[in-house]
GROMACS .gro file of C-alpha atoms in nm:
model
  409
    1UNK     CA    1   8.863  -9.966   2.351
    2UNK     CA    2   8.915 -10.314   2.216
    3UNK     CA    3   9.229 -10.489   2.336
    4UNK     CA    4   9.491 -10.503   2.197
    5UNK     CA    5   9.511 -10.177   2.005
    6UNK     CA    6   9.447 -10.203   1.629
    7UNK     CA    7   9.597 -10.056   1.317
    8UNK     CA    8   9.297  -9.891   1.150
    9UNK     CA    9   9.306  -9.766   0.790
   10UNK     CA   10   9.033  -9.522   0.684
   11UNK     CA   11   8.969  -9.489   0.311
   12UNK     CA   12   8.789  -9.176   0.193
   13UNK     CA   13   8.703  -9.029  -0.146
   14UNK     CA   14   8.640  -8.698   0.030
   15UNK     CA   15   8.833  -8.584   0.337
   16UNK     CA   16   8.935  -8.246   0.486
   17UNK     CA   17   9.013  -7.989   0.366
   18UNK     CA   18   8.692  -8.084   0.179
   19UNK     CA   19   8.389  -7.946   0.362
   20UNK     CA   20   8.096  -8.189   0.363
   21UNK     CA   21   7.937  -8.439   0.600
   22UNK     CA   22   8.123  -8.748   0.478
   23UNK     CA   23   8.461  -8.573   0.492
   24UNK     CA   24   8.396  -8.441   0.841
   25UNK     CA   25   8.280  -8.780   0.969
   26UNK     CA   26   8.592  -8.951   0.833
   27UNK     CA   27   8.806  -8.694   1.013
   28UNK     CA   28   8.613  -8.732   1.341
   29UNK     CA   29   8.645  -9.111   1.312
   30UNK     CA   30   9.022  -9.084   1.264
   31UNK     CA   31   9.061  -8.856   1.566
   32UNK     CA   32   8.837  -9.076   1.782
   33UNK     CA   33   9.022  -9.396   1.699
   34UNK     CA   34   9.356  -9.227   1.764
   35UNK     CA   35   9.231  -9.101   2.100
   36UNK     CA   36   9.116  -9.454   2.185
   37UNK     CA   37   9.470  -9.583   2.147
   38UNK     CA   38   9.466  -9.719   1.792
   39UNK     CA   39   9.720  -9.653   1.518
   40UNK     CA   40   9.534  -9.463   1.245
   41UNK     CA   41   9.614  -9.426   0.875
   42UNK     CA   42   9.400  -9.231   0.627
   43UNK     CA   43   9.406  -9.295   0.252
   44UNK     CA   44   9.251  -9.009   0.053
   45UNK     CA   45   9.298  -8.788  -0.251
   46UNK     CA   46   9.580  -8.536  -0.247
   47UNK     CA   47   9.410  -8.195  -0.224
   48UNK     CA   48   9.689  -8.047  -0.436
   49UNK     CA   49   9.840  -8.120  -0.775
   50UNK     CA   50  10.138  -8.352  -0.777
   51UNK     CA   51  10.241  -8.703  -0.685
   52UNK     CA   52  10.115  -8.915  -0.397
   53UNK     CA   53  10.254  -8.812  -0.059
   54UNK     CA   54  10.268  -8.949   0.293
   55UNK     CA   55  10.264  -8.724   0.597
   56UNK     CA   56  10.210  -8.761   0.970
   57UNK     CA   57   9.974  -8.501   1.116
   58UNK     CA   58   9.759  -8.434   1.420
   59UNK     CA   59   9.970  -8.611   1.679
   60UNK     CA   60  10.015  -8.940   1.505
   61UNK     CA   61   9.754  -8.983   1.231
   62UNK     CA   62   9.931  -9.079   0.910
   63UNK     CA   63   9.780  -8.951   0.587
   64UNK     CA   64   9.851  -9.122   0.256
   65UNK     CA   65   9.745  -8.866  -0.004
   66UNK     CA   66   9.702  -9.012  -0.353
   67UNK     CA   67   9.764  -8.842  -0.687
   68UNK     CA   68   9.436  -8.678  -0.793
   69UNK     CA   69   9.269  -8.448  -1.045
   70UNK     CA   70   9.026  -8.160  -0.995
   71UNK     CA   71   8.659  -8.228  -1.071
   72UNK     CA   72   8.566  -7.960  -1.326
   73UNK     CA   73   8.203  -7.936  -1.211
   74UNK     CA   74   8.285  -7.881  -0.841
   75UNK     CA   75   8.467  -7.607  -0.659
   76UNK     CA   76   8.700  -7.827  -0.451
   77UNK     CA   77   8.643  -8.201  -0.504
   78UNK     CA   78   8.927  -8.403  -0.655
   79UNK     CA   79   8.912  -8.752  -0.798
   80UNK     CA   80   9.173  -9.025  -0.830
   81UNK     CA   81   9.215  -9.241  -1.139
   82UNK     CA   82   9.194  -9.613  -1.043
   83UNK     CA   83   9.478  -9.708  -1.279
   84UNK     CA   84   9.704  -9.439  -1.129
   85UNK     CA   85   9.652  -9.541  -0.766
   86UNK     CA   86   9.616  -9.920  -0.794
   87UNK     CA   87   9.978 -10.010  -0.726
   88UNK     CA   88  10.021  -9.727  -0.476
   89UNK     CA   89   9.728  -9.850  -0.266
   90UNK     CA   90   9.867 -10.204  -0.273
   91UNK     CA   91  10.205 -10.075  -0.162
   92UNK     CA   92  10.047  -9.882   0.126
   93UNK     CA   93   9.857 -10.189   0.246
   94UNK     CA   94  10.169 -10.406   0.228
   95UNK     CA   95  10.368 -10.149   0.423
   96UNK     CA   96  10.111 -10.065   0.693
   97UNK     CA   97   9.949 -10.411   0.727
   98UNK     CA   98   9.628 -10.278   0.886
   99UNK     CA   99   9.405 -10.498   1.098
  100UNK     CA  100   9.098 -10.341   0.938
  101UNK     CA  101   9.014 -10.106   0.653
  102UNK     CA  102   8.713  -9.877   0.706
  103UNK     CA  103   8.580  -9.733   0.378
  104UNK     CA  104   8.381  -9.409   0.379
  105UNK     CA  105   8.283  -9.432   0.012
  106UNK     CA  106   8.295  -9.687  -0.270
  107UNK     CA  107   8.360  -9.460  -0.568
  108UNK     CA  108   8.734  -9.464  -0.648
  109UNK     CA  109   8.962  -9.467  -0.343
  110UNK     CA  110   8.715  -9.697  -0.168
  111UNK     CA  111   8.680  -9.919  -0.473
  112UNK     CA  112   9.053  -9.972  -0.514
  113UNK     CA  113   9.118 -10.004  -0.141
  114UNK     CA  114   8.840 -10.262  -0.103
  115UNK     CA  115   8.970 -10.475  -0.391
  116UNK     CA  116   9.330 -10.460  -0.274
  117UNK     CA  117   9.243 -10.528   0.091
  118UNK     CA  118   9.020 -10.827   0.007
  119UNK     CA  119   9.303 -10.972  -0.205
  120UNK     CA  120   9.523 -10.962   0.104
  121UNK     CA  121   9.263 -11.109   0.340
  122UNK     CA  122   9.228 -10.784   0.536
  123UNK     CA  123   8.896 -10.722   0.712
  124UNK     CA  124   8.693 -10.445   0.546
  125UNK     CA  125   8.411 -10.240   0.701
  126UNK     CA  126   8.227 -10.001   0.467
  127UNK     CA  127   8.007  -9.706   0.561
  128UNK     CA  128   7.781  -9.554   0.295
  129UNK     CA  129   7.736  -9.176   0.324
  130UNK     CA  130   7.613  -9.134  -0.033
  131UNK     CA  131   7.276  -9.095  -0.200
  132UNK     CA  132   7.255  -9.071  -0.580
  133UNK     CA  133   7.098  -8.726  -0.534
  134UNK     CA  134   7.430  -8.606  -0.392
  135UNK     CA  135   7.603  -8.677  -0.723
  136UNK     CA  136   7.331  -8.585  -0.972
  137UNK     CA  137   7.403  -8.210  -0.994
  138UNK     CA  138   7.763  -8.281  -1.091
  139UNK     CA  139   7.701  -8.543  -1.362
  140UNK     CA  140   7.690  -8.424  -1.724
  141UNK     CA  141   7.361  -8.603  -1.802
  142UNK     CA  142   7.012  -8.468  -1.879
  143UNK     CA  143   6.757  -8.459  -1.599
  144UNK     CA  144   6.544  -8.726  -1.769
  145UNK     CA  145   6.831  -8.974  -1.747
  146UNK     CA  146   6.902  -8.926  -1.378
  147UNK     CA  147   6.665  -9.203  -1.264
  148UNK     CA  148   6.854  -9.460  -1.467
  149UNK     CA  149   7.183  -9.313  -1.348
  150UNK     CA  150   7.070  -9.346  -0.985
  151UNK     CA  151   6.979  -9.711  -1.037
  152UNK     CA  152   7.318  -9.770  -1.193
  153UNK     CA  153   7.491  -9.605  -0.898
  154UNK     CA  154   7.310  -9.832  -0.651
  155UNK     CA  155   7.405 -10.138  -0.859
  156UNK     CA  156   7.767 -10.026  -0.873
  157UNK     CA  157   7.776  -9.973  -0.497
  158UNK     CA  158   7.645 -10.323  -0.441
  159UNK     CA  159   7.904 -10.467  -0.679
  160UNK     CA  160   8.192 -10.296  -0.499
  161UNK     CA  161   8.072 -10.377  -0.148
  162UNK     CA  162   7.955 -10.735  -0.196
  163UNK     CA  163   8.287 -10.882  -0.076
  164UNK     CA  164   8.341 -10.670   0.235
  165UNK     CA  165   8.260 -10.808   0.579
  166UNK     CA  166   8.033 -10.530   0.709
  167UNK     CA  167   7.823 -10.253   0.550
  168UNK     CA  168   7.681  -9.969   0.761
  169UNK     CA  169   7.496  -9.644   0.694
  170UNK     CA  170   7.396  -9.372   0.943
  171UNK     CA  171   7.020  -9.435   0.993
  172UNK     CA  172   6.751  -9.705   0.963
  173UNK     CA  173   6.583  -9.494   0.695
  174UNK     CA  174   6.906  -9.499   0.495
  175UNK     CA  175   6.920  -9.878   0.536
  176UNK     CA  176   6.566  -9.895   0.396
  177UNK     CA  177   6.655  -9.664   0.106
  178UNK     CA  178   6.942  -9.893   0.010
  179UNK     CA  179   6.709 -10.193   0.028
  180UNK     CA  180   6.432 -10.018  -0.167
  181UNK     CA  181   6.670  -9.930  -0.451
  182UNK     CA  182   6.595 -10.278  -0.580
  183UNK     CA  183   6.949 -10.328  -0.708
  184UNK     CA  184   7.162 -10.292  -0.394
  185UNK     CA  185   7.157 -10.655  -0.280
  186UNK     CA  186   7.389 -10.631   0.019
  187UNK     CA  187   7.247 -10.611   0.375
  188UNK     CA  188   7.342 -10.303   0.577
  189UNK     CA  189   7.293 -10.192   0.936
  190UNK     CA  190   7.244  -9.849   1.088
  191UNK     CA  191   7.525  -9.694   1.292
  192UNK     CA  192   7.477  -9.328   1.376
  193UNK     CA  193   7.750  -9.081   1.280
  194UNK     CA  194   7.739  -8.977   1.644
  195UNK     CA  195   7.770  -8.637   1.806
  196UNK     CA  196   7.971  -8.497   2.094
  197UNK     CA  197   7.660  -8.366   2.267
  198UNK     CA  198   7.841  -8.165   2.531
  199UNK     CA  199   8.024  -7.959   2.268
  200UNK     CA  200   7.708  -7.765   2.188
  201UNK     CA  201   7.583  -7.694   2.540
  202UNK     CA  202   7.599  -7.343   2.685
  203UNK     CA  203   7.835  -7.364   2.980
  204UNK     CA  204   7.747  -7.215   3.321
  205UNK     CA  205   8.017  -6.947   3.295
  206UNK     CA  206   7.938  -6.870   2.930
  207UNK     CA  207   7.718  -6.612   2.760
  208UNK     CA  208   7.638  -6.568   2.390
  209UNK     CA  209   7.597  -6.221   2.245
  210UNK     CA  210   7.248  -6.198   2.098
  211UNK     CA  211   7.028  -5.908   1.985
  212UNK     CA  212   6.720  -5.922   2.215
  213UNK     CA  213   6.509  -5.748   1.949
  214UNK     CA  214   6.589  -6.003   1.680
  215UNK     CA  215   6.490  -6.362   1.602
  216UNK     CA  216   6.731  -6.585   1.411
  217UNK     CA  217   6.684  -6.878   1.171
  218UNK     CA  218   7.003  -7.078   1.119
  219UNK     CA  219   7.112  -7.302   0.830
  220UNK     CA  220   7.447  -7.483   0.809
  221UNK     CA  221   7.575  -7.669   0.507
  222UNK     CA  222   7.714  -7.659   0.157
  223UNK     CA  223   7.538  -7.413  -0.073
  224UNK     CA  224   7.454  -7.690  -0.319
  225UNK     CA  225   7.147  -7.768  -0.530
  226UNK     CA  226   7.027  -8.063  -0.321
  227UNK     CA  227   7.024  -7.850  -0.004
  228UNK     CA  228   6.727  -7.652  -0.146
  229UNK     CA  229   6.833  -7.326   0.016
  230UNK     CA  230   6.631  -7.141  -0.247
  231UNK     CA  231   6.319  -7.289  -0.084
  232UNK     CA  232   6.434  -7.155   0.254
  233UNK     CA  233   6.488  -6.806   0.105
  234UNK     CA  234   6.141  -6.807  -0.052
  235UNK     CA  235   5.990  -6.925   0.276
  236UNK     CA  236   6.173  -6.652   0.467
  237UNK     CA  237   6.024  -6.394   0.230
  238UNK     CA  238   5.676  -6.531   0.309
  239UNK     CA  239   5.699  -6.487   0.687
  240UNK     CA  240   5.422  -6.267   0.831
  241UNK     CA  241   5.478  -5.896   0.892
  242UNK     CA  242   5.505  -5.944   1.268
  243UNK     CA  243   5.829  -6.137   1.203
  244UNK     CA  244   5.994  -5.859   1.004
  245UNK     CA  245   6.263  -5.845   1.273
  246UNK     CA  246   6.371  -6.204   1.198
  247UNK     CA  247   6.705  -6.272   1.025
  248UNK     CA  248   6.830  -6.572   0.832
  249UNK     CA  249   7.190  -6.678   0.890
  250UNK     CA  250   7.344  -6.915   0.634
  251UNK     CA  251   7.674  -7.074   0.737
  252UNK     CA  252   7.863  -7.244   0.456
  253UNK     CA  253   7.969  -7.184   0.100
  254UNK     CA  254   7.938  -7.353  -0.235
  255UNK     CA  255   7.866  -7.331  -0.602
  256UNK     CA  256   7.516  -7.187  -0.551
  257UNK     CA  257   7.619  -6.884  -0.343
  258UNK     CA  258   7.596  -6.622  -0.618
  259UNK     CA  259   7.259  -6.753  -0.737
  260UNK     CA  260   7.125  -6.754  -0.382
  261UNK     CA  261   7.249  -6.404  -0.312
  262UNK     CA  262   7.080  -6.286  -0.633
  263UNK     CA  263   6.757  -6.460  -0.529
  264UNK     CA  264   6.765  -6.292  -0.187
  265UNK     CA  265   6.802  -5.957  -0.361
  266UNK     CA  266   6.518  -6.038  -0.600
  267UNK     CA  267   6.291  -6.133  -0.307
  268UNK     CA  268   6.373  -5.809  -0.125
  269UNK     CA  269   6.520  -5.983   0.179
  270UNK     CA  270   6.894  -5.933   0.123
  271UNK     CA  271   6.913  -5.688   0.415
  272UNK     CA  272   6.796  -5.965   0.652
  273UNK     CA  273   6.989  -6.259   0.504
  274UNK     CA  274   7.348  -6.309   0.616
  275UNK     CA  275   7.572  -6.531   0.406
  276UNK     CA  276   7.843  -6.614   0.660
  277UNK     CA  277   8.061  -6.827   0.430
  278UNK     CA  278   8.282  -7.096   0.579
  279UNK     CA  279   8.295  -7.051   0.956
  280UNK     CA  280   8.530  -7.181   1.224
  281UNK     CA  281   8.413  -7.443   1.473
  282UNK     CA  282   8.382  -7.167   1.734
  283UNK     CA  283   8.173  -6.947   1.503
  284UNK     CA  284   7.959  -7.245   1.404
  285UNK     CA  285   7.884  -7.327   1.768
  286UNK     CA  286   7.808  -6.964   1.851
  287UNK     CA  287   7.561  -6.957   1.561
  288UNK     CA  288   7.368  -7.252   1.704
  289UNK     CA  289   7.361  -7.100   2.050
  290UNK     CA  290   7.230  -6.760   1.939
  291UNK     CA  291   6.971  -6.901   1.696
  292UNK     CA  292   6.601  -6.942   1.774
  293UNK     CA  293   6.528  -7.218   1.521
  294UNK     CA  294   6.733  -7.440   1.290
  295UNK     CA  295   6.618  -7.529   0.938
  296UNK     CA  296   6.739  -7.807   0.708
  297UNK     CA  297   6.553  -7.803   0.373
  298UNK     CA  298   6.782  -8.062   0.207
  299UNK     CA  299   6.626  -8.376   0.061
  300UNK     CA  300   6.934  -8.602   0.027
  301UNK     CA  301   7.039  -8.634   0.392
  302UNK     CA  302   7.146  -8.978   0.512
  303UNK     CA  303   7.158  -8.838   0.865
  304UNK     CA  304   7.248  -8.466   0.878
  305UNK     CA  305   7.523  -8.409   1.129
  306UNK     CA  306   7.439  -8.038   1.142
  307UNK     CA  307   7.086  -8.122   1.255
  308UNK     CA  308   7.229  -8.339   1.533
  309UNK     CA  309   7.444  -8.041   1.632
  310UNK     CA  310   7.137  -7.817   1.639
  311UNK     CA  311   6.950  -8.067   1.856
  312UNK     CA  312   7.250  -8.083   2.089
  313UNK     CA  313   7.236  -7.703   2.117
  314UNK     CA  314   6.872  -7.734   2.233
  315UNK     CA  315   6.725  -7.575   1.922
  316UNK     CA  316   6.376  -7.630   1.780
  317UNK     CA  317   6.405  -7.755   1.422
  318UNK     CA  318   6.210  -7.741   1.097
  319UNK     CA  319   6.322  -8.012   0.856
  320UNK     CA  320   6.223  -8.139   0.513
  321UNK     CA  321   6.006  -8.451   0.532
  322UNK     CA  322   6.257  -8.650   0.331
  323UNK     CA  323   6.488  -8.948   0.370
  324UNK     CA  324   6.653  -8.957   0.716
  325UNK     CA  325   6.536  -8.621   0.854
  326UNK     CA  326   6.193  -8.730   0.989
  327UNK     CA  327   6.352  -8.946   1.260
  328UNK     CA  328   6.499  -8.627   1.411
  329UNK     CA  329   6.159  -8.463   1.465
  330UNK     CA  330   5.875  -8.533   1.704
  331UNK     CA  331   5.604  -8.325   1.546
  332UNK     CA  332   5.501  -8.036   1.766
  333UNK     CA  333   5.739  -8.137   2.046
  334UNK     CA  334   6.084  -8.037   1.921
  335UNK     CA  335   5.987  -7.898   1.581
  336UNK     CA  336   5.807  -7.970   1.255
  337UNK     CA  337   5.847  -8.136   0.919
  338UNK     CA  338   5.750  -7.955   0.601
  339UNK     CA  339   5.665  -8.077   0.253
  340UNK     CA  340   5.987  -8.075   0.050
  341UNK     CA  341   6.001  -7.787  -0.194
  342UNK     CA  342   5.690  -7.619  -0.048
  343UNK     CA  343   5.804  -7.272   0.058
  344UNK     CA  344   5.464  -7.174   0.196
  345UNK     CA  345   5.447  -7.481   0.420
  346UNK     CA  346   5.802  -7.412   0.540
  347UNK     CA  347   5.714  -7.049   0.614
  348UNK     CA  348   5.414  -7.156   0.821
  349UNK     CA  349   5.621  -7.405   1.023
  350UNK     CA  350   5.899  -7.152   1.087
  351UNK     CA  351   5.645  -6.888   1.191
  352UNK     CA  352   5.474  -7.129   1.432
  353UNK     CA  353   5.802  -7.156   1.625
  354UNK     CA  354   5.921  -6.796   1.592
  355UNK     CA  355   5.585  -6.663   1.717
  356UNK     CA  356   5.616  -6.864   2.040
  357UNK     CA  357   5.742  -6.687   2.351
  358UNK     CA  358   6.092  -6.763   2.481
  359UNK     CA  359   5.961  -7.026   2.721
  360UNK     CA  360   5.776  -7.208   2.442
  361UNK     CA  361   6.087  -7.228   2.225
  362UNK     CA  362   6.296  -7.338   2.522
  363UNK     CA  363   6.055  -7.625   2.589
  364UNK     CA  364   6.091  -7.739   2.229
  365UNK     CA  365   6.468  -7.708   2.264
  366UNK     CA  366   6.464  -7.936   2.568
  367UNK     CA  367   6.275  -8.195   2.364
  368UNK     CA  368   6.544  -8.168   2.094
  369UNK     CA  369   6.816  -8.232   2.351
  370UNK     CA  370   6.637  -8.542   2.478
  371UNK     CA  371   6.593  -8.673   2.123
  372UNK     CA  372   6.963  -8.654   2.039
  373UNK     CA  373   7.080  -8.855   2.342
  374UNK     CA  374   7.097  -9.194   2.159
  375UNK     CA  375   7.340  -9.043   1.909
  376UNK     CA  376   7.626  -8.991   2.155
  377UNK     CA  377   7.957  -9.033   1.977
  378UNK     CA  378   8.089  -9.273   2.241
  379UNK     CA  379   7.825  -9.526   2.136
  380UNK     CA  380   7.930  -9.493   1.771
  381UNK     CA  381   8.299  -9.544   1.838
  382UNK     CA  382   8.231  -9.848   2.056
  383UNK     CA  383   8.015 -10.007   1.785
  384UNK     CA  384   8.275  -9.954   1.516
  385UNK     CA  385   8.548 -10.096   1.738
  386UNK     CA  386   8.339 -10.410   1.784
  387UNK     CA  387   8.281 -10.432   1.407
  388UNK     CA  388   8.654 -10.405   1.343
  389UNK     CA  389   8.718 -10.736   1.513
  390UNK     CA  390   8.396 -10.938   1.496
  391UNK     CA  391   8.066 -10.990   1.312
  392UNK     CA  392   7.871 -11.053   1.634
  393UNK     CA  393   7.722 -10.703   1.655
  394UNK     CA  394   7.663 -10.697   1.279
  395UNK     CA  395   7.475 -11.027   1.276
  396UNK     CA  396   7.257 -10.921   1.567
  397UNK     CA  397   7.177 -10.588   1.403
  398UNK     CA  398   7.097 -10.761   1.072
  399UNK     CA  399   6.853 -10.993   1.250
  400UNK     CA  400   6.675 -10.686   1.391
  401UNK     CA  401   6.656 -10.530   1.043
  402UNK     CA  402   6.503 -10.847   0.899
  403UNK     CA  403   6.255 -10.872   1.189
  404UNK     CA  404   6.138 -10.515   1.125
  405UNK     CA  405   6.084 -10.589   0.757
  406UNK     CA  406   5.879 -10.900   0.838
  407UNK     CA  407   5.668 -10.703   1.088
  408UNK     CA  408   5.588 -10.445   0.820
  409UNK     CA  409   5.511 -10.702   0.556
   0.00000   0.00000   0.00000
């Protein structure tokens, strides 16, 4: 921990009880900074109707929940109106006087918090968890216009974040995607979301109940369009006859659940597909530990925390060859990449792992565990602490980014 302890304010457009990667990371960050001795405040949308509220929860974390409105195209997301929260955010900053503001998104809460903090000379660190593809399904625009919308979103992000001191994103590939947008002009560095690796290890005294006559494919995430779970269902239906004892477990819920359940029925696999819905942390962990392979078919992943969890649980993985997922696979060692959207290719890659004997899958699982080691959460928290007080780490990391670009022309 840096000394002395800091007052850290985390700004989030999505935060628990929302269930998504950005919300969960913001929550983990708040808990970690609290546990490292810092005073932590969270500014986020009120998950309920009504005025802005302040409450102290989880042994000292103070939440400032801002007046918000339900997003009509999403089951749980809520959005704040900038003109409704502008003065309230200023009041919160004046009252708390944070040493640093750490934004988790630039859309509304992040936008207002950044502007108000910069006005007051408060240091601002911003982490981008968003890709335009994450928003596209919820925007009332025709498909043909989404390319222009994506470009506009990148430009807007750059406009909001140009005055902050530090911009990070979870992976080098995400850094490159921001650069390649052509309109996001601000330099960013990669800081992993981090993972508590030991949380997903089978303990010596522990056993997981598992059907010895059954093989399990595991998916974890929101049941949303960009996760491409329909491709996974079609691939599962294409598995060879000798894998008829395999099951597909899908942990998570979302707006696509009914459509996916109908597709499973149409494909004749509904008796072997288990929609688990939202699961507790304990149930989530048990799912990893009883699975034989993990699959992530999503194509808009800036890092994929659930894939890091699967690697930590020593699982072979099959991931879409898209955005940040390829850096989590060493082809043939801990798993495989498949062509995004290609159900037949995915089926072949899943079968190649499921048809291995137990020892073969365990060897791939060991390779997964070795690959996840650099993503230890302790490293992430230390880096962010250093960024809260100084640009030294940021400048060094930027120099490395620029050197890599020069080396690749």
